[in-house]
Amino acid sequence: MKTRKLGNLEVSAIGLGCMGMSHGFGPAADRGEMIALIRRAVELGVTMFDTAECYGPCLNEELVGEALAPFRGEVKIATKFGIQVVDGKQIQDSRPEVIRKSVEGSLRRLKIEAIDLYYQHRGDPNVPVEEVAGTVKELVDAGKVRNWGLSEPGISSIRRAHAILPLTAIESEYSMWWRKPETELLPTLEELGIGLVPFSPLGKGFLSGTIKADATFGRDDFRSIVPRFAPKMLAANQKLVVLLNELAAEKGCTSAQLALAWLLAQKPWIVPIPGTRKAARLKENLAAAELEFTAEEQRQINAALDKVKIAGARYPEALEKRTGI
């Protein structure tokens, strides 16, 4: 597996997003099978694993901690603070005392002495990002956190946080069907020397080409409330799947591989973290790290993508309001 750098943190070119193994996409998968899958990822060269305190809540960190226990020092674990689950509802809470409590719980569940990459999961409108950065700096000084980042922040917050404690990475949705980061986020990160970790690089499964126009989702599947996955929107967005199939056939790869390789080609400091519950999909996704595009291929792909208008919002309005803080 090729490697890349997020700031000064060197990791595999493609990481593994672990959320969907126990949270967000229907019932949790079999724990034993997921432990085996995470360990298979290590065998295939993955060194970047992503989780969060609120996934489960806490169940995903426990899973990742158990799975990676034999590989201490060989892999990097990213987790997140700042979203608490209260009475079944997620709330943004980055008060210093909450962060200090969160880090202790994450360290315990992950079975590690220091968190390799610690993100603020979402900004807290009631706590200035400078105060958050100062609290994380205390944790870095105490040896409990090695690097830090922000997830889906506003550009102003990135600059303000970076001035207090240099950021290693920003986590943001970014894919062929969510390209908004290209307008302001990517130029800002390039200027500041901060890496980007795209979550949902396969559009929550859509860019794999396996989600058809008539697909439905259970109430325990996050996609059931996402406007972009509503029946009319799924039907309208099939044109992107058709395009990906055509481009992948020309390149001799799968649609998922094309989508991931396209992301990798955007900048050398981008490390996508596709998630999966299947060993075959894991192997397929990781093979994308070997795909390369010529400048002309890049131009042709982008020109084709520019012609496709995506239907539907990526989040319900209430969840979109949590971003950009």
Coordinates of C-alpha atoms in Angstrom, one line a residue, residues 150-275:
L150 CA -11.7 19.3 12.7
S151 CA -14.6 17.6 10.9
E152 CA -16.8 19.7 8.5
P153 CA -15.7 23.1 10.0
G154 CA -16.1 26.5 8.5
I155 CA -13.0 28.1 6.8
S156 CA -12.8 30.8 9.6
S157 CA -12.7 28.1 12.2
I158 CA -9.9 26.3 10.4
R159 CA -7.7 29.4 10.4
R160 CA -8.5 30.3 14.0
A161 CA -7.9 26.8 15.3
H162 CA -4.7 26.4 13.2
A163 CA -3.3 29.6 14.7
I164 CA -3.6 28.1 18.3
L165 CA -2.5 24.5 17.6
P166 CA -1.5 23.5 14.0
L167 CA -4.1 21.2 12.5
T168 CA -3.0 17.9 10.9
A169 CA -6.2 17.1 9.0
I170 CA -9.7 18.2 8.1
E171 CA -12.3 15.5 7.7
S172 CA -15.1 16.4 5.2
E173 CA -17.4 14.7 2.9
Y174 CA -15.9 14.9 -0.6
S175 CA -16.7 12.7 -3.6
M176 CA -17.8 12.8 -7.2
W177 CA -21.3 13.7 -6.0
W178 CA -20.3 16.2 -3.4
R179 CA -17.6 18.5 -4.8
K180 CA -18.3 21.7 -2.7
P181 CA -14.9 21.3 -0.9
E182 CA -13.2 22.3 -4.2
T183 CA -14.3 25.9 -4.0
E184 CA -12.8 27.1 -0.7
L185 CA -11.7 24.1 1.5
L186 CA -9.1 22.6 -0.8
P187 CA -7.3 25.9 -1.5
T188 CA -7.3 26.8 2.2
L189 CA -5.8 23.4 3.2
E190 CA -3.2 23.7 0.5
E191 CA -2.2 27.1 1.7
L192 CA -1.9 26.0 5.4
G193 CA -0.3 22.6 4.8
I194 CA -3.3 20.6 6.3
G195 CA -4.4 17.2 5.0
L196 CA -7.9 16.2 3.9
V197 CA -9.7 13.0 4.9
P198 CA -12.8 12.6 2.8
F199 CA -15.5 10.5 4.4
S200 CA -18.3 9.0 2.3
P201 CA -15.9 9.0 -0.7
L202 CA -18.3 6.5 -2.4
G203 CA -21.4 8.6 -1.7
K204 CA -22.6 6.3 1.1
G205 CA -22.5 3.4 -1.4
F206 CA -24.1 5.2 -4.3
L207 CA -20.9 5.6 -6.4
S208 CA -20.3 1.8 -6.2
G209 CA -23.2 1.5 -8.7
T210 CA -25.0 -1.0 -6.4
I211 CA -27.8 1.3 -5.3
K212 CA -30.5 1.3 -7.9
A213 CA -33.4 3.7 -8.5
D214 CA -35.9 1.6 -6.6
A215 CA -33.7 1.0 -3.5
T216 CA -35.3 1.5 -0.1
F217 CA -33.7 1.9 3.3
G218 CA -34.8 0.8 6.8
R219 CA -35.5 3.4 9.5
D220 CA -32.2 2.4 11.2
D221 CA -30.3 3.3 8.1
F222 CA -29.2 6.9 7.9
R223 CA -29.8 7.1 4.2
S224 CA -33.6 6.8 4.9
I225 CA -33.6 10.5 5.9
V226 CA -31.1 11.8 3.4
P227 CA -32.9 13.8 0.6
R228 CA -30.4 12.6 -2.0
F229 CA -31.6 9.0 -1.4
A230 CA -35.3 9.7 -1.7
P231 CA -36.9 7.7 -4.6
K232 CA -37.2 10.5 -7.1
M233 CA -33.6 11.7 -6.4
L234 CA -32.2 8.2 -6.7
A235 CA -33.8 7.9 -10.1
A236 CA -32.5 11.3 -11.2
N237 CA -29.0 10.5 -10.0
Q238 CA -28.7 7.3 -11.9
K239 CA -27.2 9.3 -14.7
L240 CA -24.0 9.6 -12.6
V241 CA -23.9 5.9 -12.1
V242 CA -24.2 5.4 -15.9
L243 CA -21.3 7.8 -16.4
L244 CA -19.2 6.1 -13.8
N245 CA -19.8 2.7 -15.4
E246 CA -18.7 4.0 -18.8
L247 CA -15.6 5.7 -17.4
A248 CA -14.7 2.6 -15.4
A249 CA -15.1 0.3 -18.4
E250 CA -12.7 2.5 -20.3
K251 CA -10.2 2.4 -17.5
G252 CA -10.6 -1.3 -16.8
C253 CA -11.7 -0.9 -13.2
T254 CA -14.8 -0.8 -11.1
S255 CA -16.9 2.3 -10.5
A256 CA -15.9 2.4 -6.9
Q257 CA -12.2 2.2 -7.8
L258 CA -12.6 5.0 -10.3
A259 CA -14.3 7.2 -7.8
L260 CA -11.6 6.6 -5.2
A261 CA -8.7 7.0 -7.6
W262 CA -10.3 10.2 -8.8
L263 CA -10.2 11.5 -5.2
L264 CA -6.6 10.5 -4.8
A265 CA -5.7 12.3 -8.0
Q266 CA -7.0 15.6 -6.8
K267 CA -4.2 16.3 -4.3
P268 CA -1.3 14.3 -2.8
W269 CA -2.5 15.1 0.7
I270 CA -6.0 13.5 0.4
V271 CA -6.6 10.2 2.2
P272 CA -10.2 8.8 1.7
I273 CA -11.7 6.5 4.2
P274 CA -14.3 4.3 2.5
G275 CA -16.2 2.0 4.8

